[in-house]
């Protein structure tokens, strides 16, 4: 009897542990950490301080984790309505909202303290602003209209700028360039996801697609337009001496391939074409960022 109870408790503890990990959305938070590291590496003059870079990445991961935890608390009832999110820990009741709130506060404070100790106050401020914008401005705006995508693109693009500031201590023109690339990338990325998940999003009342939320030619044109802007933007790091010509070529090739996917969506306005854009956006950003890092001047 005691053995059975121990096994049950062990299983319960294991399930709850995995649920707390899921709350952090590790893949998303790791992408945030990577983008912060990318900005730091581009800013470095001389050799990279790998310890500081590691602390920046861990701090960025924790702040991102706190942001998505607060997002899930606010959207708990809405997540329960959607097929893609109804199996998250909060809708299933594996973890209570109060437990998630406590966990999010601990994780967020730990991340900000780590950034304060190992970087600088401006990095901490930008990270805190990013968390507030994502959790408490972007999240409720998702039920208002496409303005949410604009607002959400700001915290979504801040990680590389934060990484740059972590090294330099200042928001320079170069930092704004790498912020701008990731900012514009957010629009085809967000809208492709909204197109693919439209049925689910409608159940929760989310209104993210442009052009009145319609999956039509005009919405596809807007996705194409923002993707087109990535081509000249991706040349700016080489233009201003942040990186070299090799990464500019990689960025242009990736941008053209990414752009080509949007023309298919304009032709057929299908979920399949939107899905390809979504996956294309997942590939474009890390490939281009890695190329920039490898080609840093």
mmCIF file of C-alpha atoms in Angstrom:
data_model
loop_
_atom_site.group_PDB
_atom_site.id
_atom_site.type_symbol
_atom_site.label_atom_id
_atom_site.label_comp_id
_atom_site.label_asym_id
_atom_site.label_seq_id
_atom_site.Cartn_x
_atom_site.Cartn_y
_atom_site.Cartn_z
ATOM 1 C CA UNK A 1 0.000 0.000 0.000
ATOM 2 C CA UNK A 2 2.789 2.388 0.929
ATOM 3 C CA UNK A 3 4.663 1.468 -2.260
ATOM 4 C CA UNK A 4 1.573 2.266 -4.347
ATOM 5 C CA UNK A 5 1.219 5.640 -2.641
ATOM 6 C CA UNK A 6 4.872 6.413 -3.258
ATOM 7 C CA UNK A 7 4.529 5.527 -6.945
ATOM 8 C CA UNK A 8 1.419 7.731 -7.235
ATOM 9 C CA UNK A 9 3.143 10.621 -5.506
ATOM 10 C CA UNK A 10 6.211 10.188 -7.716
ATOM 11 C CA UNK A 11 4.065 10.213 -10.847
ATOM 12 C CA UNK A 12 2.164 13.260 -9.640
ATOM 13 C CA UNK A 13 5.394 15.090 -8.841
ATOM 14 C CA UNK A 14 6.792 14.171 -12.249
ATOM 15 C CA UNK A 15 3.667 15.416 -14.038
ATOM 16 C CA UNK A 16 3.695 18.676 -12.100
ATOM 17 C CA UNK A 17 7.404 19.182 -12.749
ATOM 18 C CA UNK A 18 6.875 18.753 -16.489
ATOM 19 C CA UNK A 19 3.894 21.110 -16.283
ATOM 20 C CA UNK A 20 6.005 23.846 -14.668
ATOM 21 C CA UNK A 21 8.615 23.379 -17.394
ATOM 22 C CA UNK A 22 5.867 23.622 -20.045
ATOM 23 C CA UNK A 23 4.720 26.917 -18.536
ATOM 24 C CA UNK A 24 8.092 28.401 -19.496
ATOM 25 C CA UNK A 25 7.548 27.482 -23.190
ATOM 26 C CA UNK A 26 11.203 26.370 -23.410
ATOM 27 C CA UNK A 27 11.499 26.480 -27.214
ATOM 28 C CA UNK A 28 10.167 30.038 -27.436
ATOM 29 C CA UNK A 29 12.225 31.209 -24.462
ATOM 30 C CA UNK A 30 15.350 29.595 -25.924
ATOM 31 C CA UNK A 31 14.778 31.525 -29.162
ATOM 32 C CA UNK A 32 14.573 34.720 -27.109
ATOM 33 C CA UNK A 33 17.807 33.801 -25.336
ATOM 34 C CA UNK A 34 19.459 33.070 -28.695
ATOM 35 C CA UNK A 35 18.352 36.429 -30.126
ATOM 36 C CA UNK A 36 19.779 38.201 -27.080
ATOM 37 C CA UNK A 37 23.066 36.334 -27.502
ATOM 38 C CA UNK A 38 23.040 37.272 -31.202
ATOM 39 C CA UNK A 39 22.785 40.972 -30.352
ATOM 40 C CA UNK A 40 25.557 40.682 -27.762
ATOM 41 C CA UNK A 41 27.940 38.943 -30.154
ATOM 42 C CA UNK A 42 27.368 41.558 -32.885
ATOM 43 C CA UNK A 43 28.133 44.353 -30.409
ATOM 44 C CA UNK A 44 31.362 42.864 -29.078
ATOM 45 C CA UNK A 45 34.638 44.541 -29.986
ATOM 46 C CA UNK A 46 37.357 41.988 -29.391
ATOM 47 C CA UNK A 47 36.871 38.611 -27.747
ATOM 48 C CA UNK A 48 33.531 37.416 -26.388
ATOM 49 C CA UNK A 49 33.161 37.097 -22.616
ATOM 50 C CA UNK A 50 31.472 33.694 -22.646
ATOM 51 C CA UNK A 51 30.518 33.840 -18.978
ATOM 52 C CA UNK A 52 28.655 37.145 -19.380
ATOM 53 C CA UNK A 53 27.096 35.844 -22.585
ATOM 54 C CA UNK A 54 25.869 32.757 -20.700
ATOM 55 C CA UNK A 55 24.410 34.859 -17.880
ATOM 56 C CA UNK A 56 22.692 37.126 -20.411
ATOM 57 C CA UNK A 57 21.185 34.096 -22.174
ATOM 58 C CA UNK A 58 19.963 32.512 -18.938
ATOM 59 C CA UNK A 59 18.556 35.828 -17.713
ATOM 60 C CA UNK A 60 16.820 36.377 -21.045
ATOM 61 C CA UNK A 61 15.384 32.859 -20.943
ATOM 62 C CA UNK A 62 13.972 33.439 -17.447
ATOM 63 C CA UNK A 63 12.430 36.834 -18.263
ATOM 64 C CA UNK A 64 10.871 35.372 -21.411
ATOM 65 C CA UNK A 65 9.597 32.431 -19.366
ATOM 66 C CA UNK A 66 7.975 34.791 -16.866
ATOM 67 C CA UNK A 67 6.331 36.745 -19.705
ATOM 68 C CA UNK A 68 4.707 33.681 -21.227
ATOM 69 C CA UNK A 69 3.622 32.442 -17.779
ATOM 70 C CA UNK A 70 1.751 35.697 -17.125
ATOM 71 C CA UNK A 71 0.299 35.449 -20.632
ATOM 72 C CA UNK A 72 -1.026 31.946 -19.910
ATOM 73 C CA UNK A 73 -2.549 33.034 -16.593
ATOM 74 C CA UNK A 74 -4.435 35.870 -18.283
ATOM 75 C CA UNK A 75 -5.563 33.622 -21.151
ATOM 76 C CA UNK A 76 -6.328 30.519 -19.095
ATOM 77 C CA UNK A 77 -10.039 30.430 -19.967
ATOM 78 C CA UNK A 78 -9.376 31.358 -23.596
ATOM 79 C CA UNK A 79 -6.739 28.634 -23.935
ATOM 80 C CA UNK A 80 -9.357 26.119 -22.805
ATOM 81 C CA UNK A 81 -11.449 27.034 -25.878
ATOM 82 C CA UNK A 82 -8.744 26.314 -28.450
ATOM 83 C CA UNK A 83 -7.566 22.898 -29.621
ATOM 84 C CA UNK A 84 -3.936 24.011 -29.851
ATOM 85 C CA UNK A 85 -3.827 25.245 -26.239
ATOM 86 C CA UNK A 86 -6.449 23.313 -24.269
ATOM 87 C CA UNK A 87 -3.856 20.766 -23.081
ATOM 88 C CA UNK A 88 -1.656 23.385 -21.435
ATOM 89 C CA UNK A 89 -1.100 22.979 -17.666
ATOM 90 C CA UNK A 90 -3.476 25.751 -16.565
ATOM 91 C CA UNK A 91 -6.559 24.738 -18.615
ATOM 92 C CA UNK A 92 -6.041 21.129 -17.483
ATOM 93 C CA UNK A 93 -5.823 22.204 -13.853
ATOM 94 C CA UNK A 94 -2.457 20.511 -13.260
ATOM 95 C CA UNK A 95 -1.213 23.816 -11.874
ATOM 96 C CA UNK A 96 -3.395 26.515 -10.325
ATOM 97 C CA UNK A 97 -3.294 30.143 -11.409
ATOM 98 C CA UNK A 98 -1.901 31.160 -8.015
ATOM 99 C CA UNK A 99 0.899 28.592 -8.293
ATOM 100 C CA UNK A 100 1.675 29.800 -11.819
ATOM 101 C CA UNK A 101 1.681 33.426 -10.640
ATOM 102 C CA UNK A 102 4.113 32.647 -7.819
ATOM 103 C CA UNK A 103 6.328 30.663 -10.195
ATOM 104 C CA UNK A 104 6.244 33.458 -12.785
ATOM 105 C CA UNK A 105 7.200 36.093 -10.216
ATOM 106 C CA UNK A 106 10.115 34.003 -8.934
ATOM 107 C CA UNK A 107 11.351 33.260 -12.455
ATOM 108 C CA UNK A 108 10.945 36.870 -13.618
ATOM 109 C CA UNK A 109 12.669 38.390 -10.575
ATOM 110 C CA UNK A 110 15.503 35.861 -10.854
ATOM 111 C CA UNK A 111 16.020 36.753 -14.505
ATOM 112 C CA UNK A 112 16.010 40.507 -13.894
ATOM 113 C CA UNK A 113 18.368 40.200 -10.911
ATOM 114 C CA UNK A 114 20.750 38.084 -12.984
ATOM 115 C CA UNK A 115 20.739 40.694 -15.746
ATOM 116 C CA UNK A 116 21.301 43.477 -13.195
ATOM 117 C CA UNK A 117 24.298 41.697 -11.695
ATOM 118 C CA UNK A 118 25.995 40.707 -14.933
ATOM 119 C CA UNK A 119 24.973 43.394 -17.445
ATOM 120 C CA UNK A 120 23.710 46.942 -16.788
ATOM 121 C CA UNK A 121 20.588 48.840 -15.621
ATOM 122 C CA UNK A 122 19.455 49.730 -19.164
ATOM 123 C CA UNK A 123 19.391 46.032 -20.094
ATOM 124 C CA UNK A 124 17.241 45.335 -17.037
ATOM 125 C CA UNK A 125 14.886 48.212 -17.869
ATOM 126 C CA UNK A 126 14.427 47.094 -21.482
ATOM 127 C CA UNK A 127 13.834 43.500 -20.369
ATOM 128 C CA UNK A 128 11.235 44.627 -17.837
ATOM 129 C CA UNK A 129 9.484 46.828 -20.419
ATOM 130 C CA UNK A 130 9.470 43.906 -22.851
ATOM 131 C CA UNK A 131 7.833 41.681 -20.242
ATOM 132 C CA UNK A 132 5.172 44.287 -19.451
ATOM 133 C CA UNK A 133 4.388 44.932 -23.121
ATOM 134 C CA UNK A 134 4.061 41.250 -23.976
ATOM 135 C CA UNK A 135 2.111 40.103 -20.934
ATOM 136 C CA UNK A 136 -0.086 43.065 -20.097
ATOM 137 C CA UNK A 137 -0.509 45.062 -23.319
ATOM 138 C CA UNK A 138 -0.151 42.668 -26.261
ATOM 139 C CA UNK A 139 -2.055 39.844 -24.542
ATOM 140 C CA UNK A 140 -5.371 41.731 -23.965
ATOM 141 C CA UNK A 141 -5.087 43.504 -27.338
ATOM 142 C CA UNK A 142 -5.272 40.157 -29.158
ATOM 143 C CA UNK A 143 -9.068 40.355 -28.775
ATOM 144 C CA UNK A 144 -9.195 43.978 -29.952
ATOM 145 C CA UNK A 145 -7.667 43.839 -33.409
ATOM 146 C CA UNK A 146 -4.508 43.680 -35.575
ATOM 147 C CA UNK A 147 -2.979 46.517 -33.527
ATOM 148 C CA UNK A 148 -1.937 43.674 -31.220
ATOM 149 C CA UNK A 149 0.519 42.469 -33.860
ATOM 150 C CA UNK A 150 2.220 45.882 -33.956
ATOM 151 C CA UNK A 151 2.430 46.034 -30.162
ATOM 152 C CA UNK A 152 3.561 42.400 -29.902
ATOM 153 C CA UNK A 153 6.267 43.001 -32.494
ATOM 154 C CA UNK A 154 8.015 45.411 -30.108
ATOM 155 C CA UNK A 155 8.820 42.929 -27.301
ATOM 156 C CA UNK A 156 9.318 40.303 -29.997
ATOM 157 C CA UNK A 157 12.092 42.388 -31.559
ATOM 158 C CA UNK A 158 13.705 43.670 -28.356
ATOM 159 C CA UNK A 159 15.936 40.629 -27.534
ATOM 160 C CA UNK A 160 18.714 41.420 -30.077
ATOM 161 C CA UNK A 161 18.650 45.087 -29.042
ATOM 162 C CA UNK A 162 18.815 44.010 -25.399
ATOM 163 C CA UNK A 163 21.807 41.814 -26.211
ATOM 164 C CA UNK A 164 23.558 44.742 -27.896
ATOM 165 C CA UNK A 165 22.835 47.015 -24.929
ATOM 166 C CA UNK A 166 24.075 44.324 -22.516
ATOM 167 C CA UNK A 167 27.520 44.791 -24.034
ATOM 168 C CA UNK A 168 27.537 48.461 -25.027
ATOM 169 C CA UNK A 169 25.332 49.949 -22.310
ATOM 170 C CA UNK A 170 23.720 52.201 -24.910
ATOM 171 C CA UNK A 171 21.028 52.096 -27.615
ATOM 172 C CA UNK A 172 23.101 52.793 -30.715
ATOM 173 C CA UNK A 173 22.065 53.104 -34.359
ATOM 174 C CA UNK A 174 23.438 49.603 -34.988
ATOM 175 C CA UNK A 175 21.223 48.247 -32.201
ATOM 176 C CA UNK A 176 18.193 49.845 -33.863
ATOM 177 C CA UNK A 177 19.128 48.208 -37.187
ATOM 178 C CA UNK A 178 19.043 44.682 -35.778
ATOM 179 C CA UNK A 179 15.898 45.585 -33.824
ATOM 180 C CA UNK A 180 14.281 46.788 -37.052
ATOM 181 C CA UNK A 181 14.981 43.564 -38.937
ATOM 182 C CA UNK A 182 13.379 41.428 -36.238
ATOM 183 C CA UNK A 183 10.524 43.933 -35.814
ATOM 184 C CA UNK A 184 9.501 43.730 -39.489
ATOM 185 C CA UNK A 185 9.954 39.932 -39.498
ATOM 186 C CA UNK A 186 7.281 39.691 -36.777
ATOM 187 C CA UNK A 187 4.474 40.729 -39.152
ATOM 188 C CA UNK A 188 4.594 37.899 -41.721
ATOM 189 C CA UNK A 189 5.456 35.547 -38.851
ATOM 190 C CA UNK A 190 2.464 36.524 -36.680
ATOM 191 C CA UNK A 191 0.029 36.801 -39.568
ATOM 192 C CA UNK A 192 0.986 33.412 -41.010
ATOM 193 C CA UNK A 193 0.345 31.827 -37.598
ATOM 194 C CA UNK A 194 -2.960 33.706 -37.305
ATOM 195 C CA UNK A 195 -3.966 32.494 -40.780
ATOM 196 C CA UNK A 196 -3.147 28.854 -39.970
ATOM 197 C CA UNK A 197 -4.807 28.978 -36.533
ATOM 198 C CA UNK A 198 -7.734 31.161 -37.616
ATOM 199 C CA UNK A 199 -10.485 28.721 -36.586
ATOM 200 C CA UNK A 200 -8.960 28.290 -33.137
ATOM 201 C CA UNK A 201 -8.352 31.998 -32.733
ATOM 202 C CA UNK A 202 -11.958 32.810 -33.616
ATOM 203 C CA UNK A 203 -13.154 30.532 -30.782
ATOM 204 C CA UNK A 204 -11.181 32.679 -28.340
ATOM 205 C CA UNK A 205 -12.131 35.963 -30.011
ATOM 206 C CA UNK A 206 -8.590 36.751 -31.190
ATOM 207 C CA UNK A 207 -8.424 39.269 -34.044
ATOM 208 C CA UNK A 208 -4.888 39.294 -35.402
ATOM 209 C CA UNK A 209 -5.250 39.109 -39.176
ATOM 210 C CA UNK A 210 -5.164 42.401 -41.136
ATOM 211 C CA UNK A 211 -7.898 43.633 -43.466
ATOM 212 C CA UNK A 212 -10.753 42.998 -41.049
ATOM 213 C CA UNK A 213 -9.521 39.525 -40.182
ATOM 214 C CA UNK A 214 -10.212 38.130 -43.647
ATOM 215 C CA UNK A 215 -8.070 35.412 -45.227
ATOM 216 C CA UNK A 216 -8.089 36.986 -48.665
ATOM 217 C CA UNK A 217 -5.856 38.531 -51.331
ATOM 218 C CA UNK A 218 -5.570 41.885 -49.514
ATOM 219 C CA UNK A 219 -4.356 40.243 -46.312
ATOM 220 C CA UNK A 220 -1.878 38.185 -48.342
ATOM 221 C CA UNK A 221 -0.613 41.399 -50.000
ATOM 222 C CA UNK A 222 0.106 42.894 -46.569
ATOM 223 C CA UNK A 223 2.062 39.774 -45.595
ATOM 224 C CA UNK A 224 4.018 40.040 -48.856
ATOM 225 C CA UNK A 225 4.715 43.755 -48.333
ATOM 226 C CA UNK A 226 6.276 43.329 -44.890
ATOM 227 C CA UNK A 227 8.303 40.377 -46.132
ATOM 228 C CA UNK A 228 9.543 42.528 -49.026
ATOM 229 C CA UNK A 229 10.809 45.148 -46.549
ATOM 230 C CA UNK A 230 13.157 42.530 -45.103
ATOM 231 C CA UNK A 231 15.271 42.598 -48.281
ATOM 232 C CA UNK A 232 16.639 46.167 -47.960
ATOM 233 C CA UNK A 233 16.674 45.972 -44.158
ATOM 234 C CA UNK A 234 18.852 42.862 -44.198
ATOM 235 C CA UNK A 235 21.506 44.799 -46.165
ATOM 236 C CA UNK A 236 21.880 47.499 -43.505
ATOM 237 C CA UNK A 237 24.256 45.521 -41.231
ATOM 238 C CA UNK A 238 26.721 45.263 -44.141
ATOM 239 C CA UNK A 239 26.086 48.871 -45.210
ATOM 240 C CA UNK A 240 26.999 50.214 -41.776
ATOM 241 C CA UNK A 241 29.935 47.888 -41.192
ATOM 242 C CA UNK A 242 28.388 45.605 -38.595
ATOM 243 C CA UNK A 243 28.808 42.554 -40.826
ATOM 244 C CA UNK A 244 30.299 41.751 -44.226
ATOM 245 C CA UNK A 245 29.106 41.022 -47.736
ATOM 246 C CA UNK A 246 28.878 37.234 -47.272
ATOM 247 C CA UNK A 247 26.062 37.454 -44.725
ATOM 248 C CA UNK A 248 24.321 40.078 -46.884
ATOM 249 C CA UNK A 249 24.217 37.538 -49.716
ATOM 250 C CA UNK A 250 22.832 34.866 -47.382
ATOM 251 C CA UNK A 251 20.196 37.316 -46.081
ATOM 252 C CA UNK A 252 19.126 38.276 -49.612
ATOM 253 C CA UNK A 253 18.839 34.646 -50.735
ATOM 254 C CA UNK A 254 16.818 33.742 -47.633
ATOM 255 C CA UNK A 255 14.699 36.864 -48.071
ATOM 256 C CA UNK A 256 13.912 36.085 -51.716
ATOM 257 C CA UNK A 257 12.942 32.498 -50.847
ATOM 258 C CA UNK A 258 10.802 33.774 -47.964
ATOM 259 C CA UNK A 259 9.195 36.359 -50.236
ATOM 260 C CA UNK A 260 8.440 33.757 -52.923
ATOM 261 C CA UNK A 261 6.259 31.880 -50.445
ATOM 262 C CA UNK A 262 4.065 34.951 -49.996
ATOM 263 C CA UNK A 263 3.288 35.131 -53.728
ATOM 264 C CA UNK A 264 1.841 31.618 -53.539
ATOM 265 C CA UNK A 265 -0.436 32.775 -50.727
ATOM 266 C CA UNK A 266 -1.562 35.741 -52.844
ATOM 267 C CA UNK A 267 -2.500 33.335 -55.637
ATOM 268 C CA UNK A 268 -4.445 30.698 -53.697
ATOM 269 C CA UNK A 269 -5.021 32.245 -50.200
ATOM 270 C CA UNK A 270 -4.843 28.703 -48.798
ATOM 271 C CA UNK A 271 -4.007 27.451 -45.329
ATOM 272 C CA UNK A 272 -1.289 25.273 -46.874
ATOM 273 C CA UNK A 273 0.494 28.313 -48.324
ATOM 274 C CA UNK A 274 0.189 30.174 -45.011
ATOM 275 C CA UNK A 275 1.666 27.149 -43.253
ATOM 276 C CA UNK A 276 4.683 27.278 -45.563
ATOM 277 C CA UNK A 277 5.168 30.961 -44.726
ATOM 278 C CA UNK A 278 4.949 30.152 -41.039
ATOM 279 C CA UNK A 279 7.656 27.489 -41.288
ATOM 280 C CA UNK A 280 9.644 29.757 -43.601
ATOM 281 C CA UNK A 281 9.619 32.465 -40.931
ATOM 282 C CA UNK A 282 10.926 29.970 -38.368
ATOM 283 C CA UNK A 283 13.839 29.142 -40.689
ATOM 284 C CA UNK A 284 14.590 32.652 -41.983
ATOM 285 C CA UNK A 285 15.406 34.414 -38.724
ATOM 286 C CA UNK A 286 17.906 31.994 -37.118
ATOM 287 C CA UNK A 287 19.659 31.328 -40.446
ATOM 288 C CA UNK A 288 20.121 35.044 -41.112
ATOM 289 C CA UNK A 289 21.184 35.759 -37.524
ATOM 290 C CA UNK A 290 23.739 32.941 -37.576
ATOM 291 C CA UNK A 291 25.075 34.272 -40.912
ATOM 292 C CA UNK A 292 25.412 37.747 -39.385
ATOM 293 C CA UNK A 293 27.295 36.379 -36.369
ATOM 294 C CA UNK A 294 29.675 34.304 -38.497
ATOM 295 C CA UNK A 295 30.322 37.313 -40.743
ATOM 296 C CA UNK A 296 30.728 39.906 -38.008
ATOM 297 C CA UNK A 297 33.298 42.535 -38.991
#
